XYZ file of C-alpha atoms in Angstrom:
384
model
C -0.588 -0.456 0.204
C 1.392 3.256 -1.106
C 1.258 6.035 2.028
C 0.163 9.364 1.610
C 3.491 10.907 2.983
C 5.024 9.039 -0.064
C 6.125 11.781 -2.059
C 7.757 9.476 -4.527
C 6.877 10.031 -8.326
C 4.626 6.527 -7.799
C 2.773 7.750 -4.456
C 2.140 10.918 -6.018
C 1.310 9.073 -9.020
C -1.684 6.814 -7.482
C -2.742 9.439 -5.538
C -3.274 12.006 -8.736
C -4.546 9.480 -11.116
C -8.089 8.693 -11.170
C -8.220 5.053 -9.952
C -12.032 5.134 -11.861
C -11.239 5.656 -15.124
C -7.997 3.278 -14.710
C -10.113 0.607 -13.342
C -12.130 0.403 -16.114
C -9.540 0.564 -18.927
C -8.190 -2.518 -16.876
C -11.916 -4.525 -17.047
C -11.655 -3.267 -20.966
C -8.571 -4.807 -21.818
C -9.201 -8.247 -19.140
C -12.629 -8.597 -21.463
C -10.387 -8.292 -24.429
C -8.277 -11.391 -23.082
C -11.469 -13.843 -22.673
C -13.355 -12.882 -25.765
C -10.172 -13.003 -27.894
C -10.596 -17.114 -26.465
C -14.244 -17.052 -27.705
C -14.008 -15.423 -31.004
C -10.113 -16.079 -32.542
C -9.365 -19.919 -32.211
C -12.025 -20.449 -35.122
C -11.018 -18.050 -37.558
C -7.500 -18.805 -36.654
C -8.178 -22.765 -37.531
C -10.163 -21.800 -40.463
C -7.261 -20.210 -42.541
C -4.823 -22.931 -41.132
C -2.861 -21.594 -38.070
C -2.844 -22.882 -34.358
C -6.134 -22.604 -32.415
C -4.697 -19.810 -29.632
C -2.663 -18.243 -32.643
C -4.284 -14.757 -32.391
C -4.532 -15.556 -28.568
C -1.292 -15.371 -28.610
C -0.678 -12.476 -30.445
C -3.637 -9.948 -28.379
C -1.776 -10.954 -25.077
C 1.558 -10.566 -26.451
C -0.039 -6.469 -27.573
C -1.840 -6.065 -24.727
C 1.266 -6.210 -22.047
C 3.488 -2.996 -24.289
C -0.027 -1.366 -24.483
C -0.488 -1.447 -20.552
C 2.937 -0.116 -20.358
C 2.741 2.354 -22.401
C -0.846 3.575 -21.249
C -0.070 3.631 -17.327
C 3.670 4.917 -18.302
C 1.971 8.014 -20.715
C -0.241 8.580 -17.257
C 2.978 10.038 -15.690
C 3.019 13.257 -18.577
C 2.154 16.904 -17.486
C -0.341 18.398 -19.710
C 2.516 20.127 -21.091
C 4.126 16.992 -22.097
C 1.265 15.807 -23.125
C 1.518 18.704 -26.261
C 4.840 17.617 -26.867
C 4.466 13.616 -26.727
C 1.649 14.232 -29.746
C 2.910 17.155 -31.156
C 5.893 14.012 -31.886
C 3.508 11.318 -32.869
C 1.070 13.584 -35.244
C 4.199 14.326 -36.983
C 5.594 10.704 -37.691
C 1.685 10.090 -38.095
C 1.917 12.564 -40.852
C 5.264 11.395 -42.376
C 4.014 6.892 -42.424
C 0.580 7.716 -43.917
C 1.727 9.509 -46.939
C 4.993 6.188 -47.491
C 1.412 3.847 -47.303
C 0.058 5.708 -50.137
C 3.715 4.826 -51.898
C 4.704 1.426 -49.733
C 2.035 0.179 -48.235
C 0.367 -3.214 -48.220
C -2.669 -3.156 -50.417
C -4.936 -5.437 -49.346
C -9.019 -5.550 -50.718
C -7.988 -1.722 -52.993
C -7.062 0.310 -49.728
C -3.526 1.047 -48.748
C -3.383 1.624 -45.063
C -1.208 -0.810 -42.906
C 2.702 -0.656 -43.544
C 5.649 -2.436 -42.183
C 7.928 -0.808 -39.958
C 10.990 -3.192 -38.582
C 9.363 -5.996 -39.641
C 5.733 -5.405 -37.741
C 2.713 -4.246 -39.683
C 1.556 -0.645 -38.265
C -1.264 1.386 -39.150
C -0.346 4.553 -39.301
C -3.848 6.146 -38.785
C -4.407 4.289 -36.152
C -1.636 6.804 -34.039
C -2.419 9.687 -35.788
C -6.271 9.851 -34.155
C -5.505 10.458 -30.378
C -1.842 12.289 -31.469
C -4.666 14.746 -34.162
C -7.128 15.298 -31.187
C -4.608 17.210 -28.864
C -3.051 19.129 -31.050
C -6.276 20.493 -32.092
C -6.820 21.051 -28.701
C -4.005 22.753 -28.212
C -5.140 25.267 -31.271
C -8.195 25.692 -29.813
C -6.836 26.489 -26.410
C -4.290 29.368 -28.411
C -7.458 31.036 -30.106
C -9.404 30.737 -27.146
C -6.186 32.594 -25.097
C -5.363 35.061 -27.018
C -7.693 35.401 -30.326
C -5.333 36.955 -32.287
C -3.110 33.556 -33.040
C -5.448 31.789 -35.856
C -5.473 28.886 -33.785
C -8.923 28.172 -34.773
C -7.439 28.463 -38.802
C -4.644 26.037 -38.292
C -6.768 23.580 -36.878
C -9.246 23.686 -40.205
C -5.719 23.380 -42.365
C -4.872 20.062 -39.942
C -7.866 19.149 -40.286
C -7.426 19.274 -43.923
C -4.648 17.232 -44.646
C -5.909 14.619 -42.364
C -9.162 13.914 -44.173
C -7.349 14.252 -47.537
C -4.588 11.837 -46.087
C -6.943 9.473 -45.045
C -9.483 9.757 -47.960
C -6.554 8.885 -50.711
C -5.569 5.095 -48.771
C -9.549 5.420 -48.346
C -10.315 4.926 -44.827
C -13.745 7.042 -45.374
C -15.045 5.148 -41.963
C -12.174 6.781 -40.414
C -12.062 9.909 -42.023
C -15.869 9.879 -40.353
C -15.123 9.385 -37.306
C -12.225 12.450 -37.178
C -14.635 14.798 -38.880
C -17.658 14.098 -36.268
C -14.159 13.824 -33.200
C -12.855 17.322 -34.639
C -16.748 19.162 -34.770
C -17.759 17.807 -31.476
C -14.503 19.760 -30.260
C -14.589 22.669 -32.002
C -18.171 23.025 -31.125
C -17.240 22.799 -27.297
C -14.383 25.473 -28.122
C -16.850 27.782 -28.654
C -18.169 27.187 -32.806
C -20.000 29.917 -34.217
C -23.770 28.750 -35.184
C -22.821 29.995 -38.532
C -19.629 27.598 -38.162
C -22.015 24.415 -37.614
C -24.097 25.842 -40.162
C -21.008 25.994 -43.061
C -19.038 22.867 -41.480
C -22.353 21.098 -41.573
C -23.858 21.745 -45.497
C -19.084 20.618 -46.727
C -20.177 17.273 -44.511
C -23.568 16.742 -45.762
C -21.810 17.324 -49.538
C -19.039 15.377 -48.608
C -20.988 12.836 -47.972
C -22.967 12.681 -50.672
C -19.842 13.177 -53.403
C -18.196 9.832 -51.733
C -21.625 8.060 -52.184
C -21.338 8.652 -55.788
C -17.424 8.423 -56.370
C -16.992 5.139 -54.046
C -19.013 2.149 -55.509
C -18.017 0.624 -52.536
C -19.180 2.668 -50.062
C -22.516 3.489 -52.097
C -23.021 -0.203 -52.096
C -22.675 -0.574 -48.624
C -25.401 2.299 -47.867
C -27.743 0.754 -50.405
C -27.263 -2.526 -49.096
C -28.043 -1.251 -45.352
C -31.211 0.799 -47.075
C -32.511 -2.370 -48.674
C -31.455 -5.289 -46.470
C -29.992 -6.541 -50.312
C -27.538 -8.021 -51.656
C -24.444 -9.867 -49.595
C -25.493 -8.354 -45.872
C -24.006 -12.669 -45.005
C -21.348 -10.885 -41.757
C -24.078 -8.587 -41.235
C -26.851 -10.853 -40.511
C -24.942 -14.063 -39.437
C -24.184 -11.319 -36.400
C -27.065 -10.805 -35.832
C -27.912 -14.477 -35.591
C -25.263 -14.861 -32.960
C -27.197 -12.649 -31.073
C -30.476 -13.657 -31.210
C -28.856 -17.304 -30.284
C -27.376 -16.223 -27.291
C -30.067 -15.142 -25.993
C -30.261 -12.533 -22.593
C -27.213 -15.804 -20.740
C -25.190 -16.953 -23.762
C -24.203 -19.784 -24.771
C -21.300 -20.682 -22.572
C -17.616 -19.934 -22.930
C -16.635 -21.770 -25.871
C -20.364 -23.025 -27.135
C -21.050 -20.390 -29.876
C -21.424 -21.948 -33.504
C -22.480 -18.975 -35.318
C -18.794 -17.418 -34.716
C -16.972 -20.464 -36.960
C -18.857 -19.383 -39.928
C -18.649 -15.566 -39.150
C -15.596 -14.089 -41.165
C -14.117 -11.031 -38.870
C -15.294 -12.680 -35.473
C -12.497 -11.149 -33.300
C -11.960 -8.027 -34.569
C -14.988 -5.782 -36.697
C -17.644 -8.482 -35.174
C -16.519 -9.897 -31.870
C -19.824 -7.700 -30.454
C -21.427 -10.257 -31.407
C -19.311 -13.302 -30.364
C -19.785 -11.638 -26.657
C -24.167 -12.212 -27.269
C -23.412 -15.794 -28.788
C -21.305 -17.148 -26.217
C -22.282 -14.755 -22.885
C -25.283 -13.173 -23.370
C -26.863 -10.012 -24.219
C -25.692 -8.735 -20.192
C -21.650 -9.445 -20.992
C -22.777 -6.470 -24.206
C -24.817 -4.753 -21.781
C -21.764 -4.656 -19.870
C -18.868 -3.723 -22.532
C -22.001 -1.113 -23.597
C -22.454 0.536 -19.593
C -18.439 0.443 -19.986
C -17.887 2.518 -22.992
C -20.643 5.006 -21.594
C -19.451 5.243 -17.877
C -16.263 6.036 -19.820
C -17.257 9.381 -21.682
C -19.547 10.127 -19.523
C -16.784 10.523 -16.925
C -14.969 12.229 -18.822
C -16.465 14.579 -20.402
C -18.397 15.764 -16.464
C -14.353 15.549 -15.756
C -13.283 17.623 -18.409
C -16.216 19.874 -17.933
C -15.092 20.896 -14.446
C -11.960 22.086 -15.698
C -10.900 25.787 -15.765
C -7.962 24.892 -18.649
C -8.792 25.443 -22.080
C -6.494 22.566 -23.457
C -6.920 20.073 -20.383
C -11.367 20.468 -21.693
C -11.104 19.979 -25.082
C -8.810 17.096 -25.516
C -9.732 15.096 -22.884
C -13.323 16.212 -24.480
C -12.052 15.010 -27.930
C -10.232 11.812 -26.653
C -13.476 10.511 -25.518
C -15.935 11.567 -28.007
C -13.206 9.970 -30.374
C -13.272 6.650 -28.245
C -17.009 6.750 -27.857
C -17.614 7.706 -31.631
C -15.303 4.492 -32.508
C -17.537 2.072 -29.830
C -20.752 2.860 -31.417
C -19.846 2.556 -34.928
C -18.978 -1.115 -34.294
C -21.559 -1.602 -31.577
C -24.000 -0.236 -34.604
C -22.493 -2.241 -37.812
C -23.116 -5.772 -34.963
C -26.562 -4.587 -34.462
C -27.296 -3.755 -37.628
C -28.119 0.486 -36.570
C -24.948 1.749 -39.108
C -23.901 0.592 -42.936
C -21.345 -2.240 -42.550
C -17.645 -0.682 -41.825
C -14.582 -2.430 -39.970
C -13.440 -0.138 -37.145
C -11.843 -2.148 -33.746
C -14.241 -2.112 -30.422
C -11.646 -0.445 -28.435
C -9.220 -3.005 -26.543
C -11.704 -5.704 -27.349
C -11.024 -6.113 -31.048
C -7.988 -8.302 -32.111
C -5.265 -5.662 -33.862
C -1.369 -4.520 -32.125
C -1.720 -1.158 -34.066
C -5.233 -0.614 -32.773
C -4.752 -2.036 -28.839
C -1.656 0.340 -28.809
C -2.531 3.361 -30.285
C -5.810 3.377 -27.954
C -3.651 2.517 -25.108
C -1.873 5.757 -26.061
C -5.621 7.582 -25.964
C -6.364 6.724 -22.494
C -2.896 7.167 -21.394
C -3.733 10.780 -22.594
C -6.688 11.042 -20.420
C -5.204 9.555 -17.369
C -2.513 12.077 -17.669
C -5.452 14.898 -18.586
C -7.293 13.621 -15.261
C -4.340 13.615 -12.504
C -5.958 15.733 -9.329
C -3.898 18.991 -9.567
C -2.154 20.327 -6.272
C -4.638 23.015 -4.622
C -4.112 26.366 -5.037
C -4.153 28.013 -1.858
C -3.822 31.929 -1.006
C -1.266 32.695 1.186
C -2.496 33.612 5.045
C -2.463 37.012 6.034
C -2.769 37.949 8.966
C -4.394 41.849 10.400
C -1.285 43.871 11.790
C -2.371 44.986 15.529
C -2.314 49.431 16.221
C -0.704 50.931 17.651
C -2.447 50.266 21.223
C -2.115 46.713 20.923
C 1.388 46.802 19.877
C 2.508 48.848 23.154
C 0.252 46.916 25.564
C 2.176 43.323 23.779
């Protein structure tokens, strides 16, 4: 047990960290490993790998992710900004390199081999982008003559251009939605809301007309016609699970669900552990978002308020997209479920993102005014 009188960095960290956040993240990581045991063996066997290939890799990724999250939570807000700036610059460079040297999968270039390890730079781009935009909004609020909002818009344009070039329209919408929410929190005028809303609608229409796969997914979602196999199997898995599930390892639909360990792990949770576990997962994601927004609202520092809000909104949007696709409430889109789905880049990048949240929400020492004592009058001084 760490004593309150201990002044070491670890003791200071323990007594200032938001332990509710930390507990929620650790629970999600633990559930991610459990659901990896449930969802991935069938996929591994289907493609000729050992049964626990993805389970082993999930645990291997989970350990450095945990270390990274805890390590980043020790940083001060200034160090968070510096770390995010370096991370953003590196991610932007890798995004450009990916367009020319990345692996092409289903017509998209999103993955790059770095020292023999496959990396998805866009995953690392997102948390760094949120933190730097929060800093730019803060600088504009602190000194209106600094064009922070303009720089944030230019940065948004650069990021969207790189994502569309891959193309990765799901991440594009995720980044755009998070940025818009942050801009609104930062006091965006209503005129800008209308302008950006019109631009977003125009961009969605262009995506529908330019990219056939986008039009196909939206049409399938609206009409229910075409190849809806994975979504149909996802609904079937959750339906078969009922409230309490079929039991660990007893799921059958997962054996024919191609992406059961990544995009559709939520469906596996429903089949084997029931709607109860799905609601627990939903509750954990909602808890993180609501607690983050509550703590951000109480912050006096604009940078911390914008950054924490943006990070938990990003976390929430990504969770909603994944779960929404699994229950056929949103068009099909490959999006990982934070801390739950298999994937090294997604897991470590999310650990960095939540490490930022832990660092920025640590309790700060209260600033007390110096105590002043009334000077004794002349008669009192003589009497003393």
